[in-house]
């Protein structure tokens, strides 16, 4: 399978109207807090729902605790994808 | 508690009569109605065809872009009116202590249109499609919360749910907060329920007018009264302690001189309705006599029984025909939690302008005590106004405003 990338994350943020924020972040912003980019904890729950729908993996509610920056969000989503495909 | 020193220093309005305070006041003085056939959704299958819809409101221009998809239309109205009220009061919340500014709004139903959209997704696509923002967009305190966050006003915040009386009850609460450490309160109401879910929820009270002609649908105190027309919008006020307002050189619209709330006895009770008693209590607190009141902004329920009760209460306190009565809400419909807050804004503009705005003229007065209904703008330089509001289920409130 193809890994989930920064481009994919930006696409998810930009393509969902309920996820308004600064989706223009780039490789230099991987460690910026998502809250500072305009994505609060509810936005991360919304993101989790979008990932569930588009990638078919369950995203537990406590994912918001781990997804605090673009880097940790990408890592977390990749872990979920890998676990699902390994199962 | 010394509660007679609360003054209003800012007004923000989003209403069927206009999306700014100036636009609203111009419409009200001219008797220009904002009622029309419902166009926000296909109302063809509903018994109610007429409503007061806010024209020309563009959320994208009034509300931070991020909040537009995350909040209900009623909250959009509330955010816009709140920002306008602060600007009007020349208050920059970033320059004041955040815990000394409070936000209190009235809500009668929360974010119904947002909620309807999410429910549609639930039953057509499944629970994974219900957005996370449903958790905060639907509920009664949504507008208070968003206004508080947007402006960094972190003092005692709350929401009051007493249906149409809420627009006055928030001002009673605002005065209490001024007496307990808050220096400024943003108070008012916002409601937008003109969607199928919102309308159906309101139909059950039996008070809505089924008349399809916008000019005939809402005729309070008329023999042809057939109920009320629903309206949408928001009105927000900046309330400050008089001395604090003077210290910063604020312009004052008027004073919240007296307020009282009552609750009707249950149907069938031999006890009288609460309205006359509530009016007397508000006047007593303002230390004014009935003869001091220059104009009454009526609740104007638009159903024959409720209109008659209001006319009887007015006759009891003021004698029949003893005080000018107006009802600018005949131009907007009953805006639920926002309605009485808008009446207060209109009453303050009345005191400032020295002109009583008209109600829709009554052509055939309903049976009951005489009312001096203001049919044309009346330049009598009023100094004291009484605003009345009754909410479904028995909530009753009265507010005395002085220039």
Coordinates of N, CA, C and O in Angstrom, one line a residue, chain A residues 17-18 20 38 40 42-43 46 49 52-53 58, chain B residues 65-66 69-70 121 128-129 131-133 135-136:
Chain A
X17 N -15.5 20.9 3.9 CA -15.9 22.3 4.3 C -16.0 22.5 5.8 O -15.7 23.6 6.2
X18 N -16.2 21.5 6.5 CA -16.3 21.6 8.0 C -14.9 21.8 8.6 O -14.7 22.0 9.8
X20 N -12.4 24.0 7.9 CA -11.8 25.2 7.5 C -10.6 25.5 8.5 O -10.8 25.4 9.7
X38 N -5.2 26.3 13.0 CA -6.7 26.5 13.0 C -7.5 25.3 13.2 O -8.7 25.3 13.0
X40 N -8.8 22.7 15.8 CA -9.0 22.4 17.3 C -9.3 20.9 17.4 O -9.3 20.1 16.4
X42 N -12.0 19.4 18.0 CA -13.2 19.0 17.2 C -12.8 18.8 15.8 O -13.3 17.8 15.1
X43 N -12.0 19.6 15.3 CA -11.5 19.5 13.9 C -10.8 18.1 13.7 O -11.0 17.4 12.7
X46 N -13.3 15.5 13.5 CA -13.9 15.6 12.1 C -13.0 14.9 11.1 O -13.4 14.1 10.3
X49 N -13.2 11.2 11.3 CA -14.4 10.7 10.6 C -14.2 10.6 9.1 O -14.6 9.7 8.5
X52 N -11.9 7.7 8.4 CA -12.7 6.4 8.4 C -13.5 6.2 7.2 O -13.6 5.1 6.6
X53 N -14.1 7.3 6.7 CA -15.0 7.2 5.5 C -14.1 6.9 4.2 O -14.4 6.1 3.4
X58 N -11.0 2.2 11.2 CA -11.6 2.8 12.4 C -10.5 3.8 13.0 O -9.4 3.4 13.1
Chain B
X65 N -14.3 32.9 8.6 CA -14.5 31.9 7.6 C -14.6 30.5 8.2 O -15.4 29.6 7.9
X66 N -13.7 30.2 9.2 CA -13.7 28.9 9.8 C -15.0 28.6 10.5 O -15.4 27.4 10.6
X69 N -18.9 27.1 8.4 CA -19.5 25.7 8.3 C -19.6 25.0 9.6 O -20.2 23.9 9.7
X70 N -19.1 25.6 10.7 CA -19.1 24.9 12.0 C -20.2 25.4 12.9 O -20.4 24.8 14.0
X121 N -27.9 13.6 7.1 CA -26.7 12.7 6.9 C -26.7 11.4 7.6 O -26.4 10.4 7.1
X128 N -21.2 7.7 10.7 CA -19.9 8.3 10.4 C -19.9 9.6 9.6 O -18.9 10.3 9.5
X129 N -21.1 9.9 9.1 CA -21.2 11.1 8.3 C -21.7 12.3 9.1 O -21.9 13.4 8.6
X131 N -21.2 15.2 11.4 CA -20.0 16.0 11.6 C -19.7 16.2 13.1 O -20.6 16.3 13.9
X132 N -18.4 16.4 13.4 CA -18.1 16.6 14.8 C -18.6 17.9 15.4 O -18.9 18.0 16.6
X133 N -18.8 18.9 14.5 CA -19.3 20.2 15.0 C -20.8 20.2 15.4 O -21.3 21.1 16.0
X135 N -21.8 18.5 17.7 CA -21.7 18.5 19.2 C -21.8 19.9 19.8 O -22.2 20.0 20.9
X136 N -21.4 20.9 19.1 CA -21.5 22.2 19.6 C -22.4 23.2 18.9 O -22.8 24.2 19.4

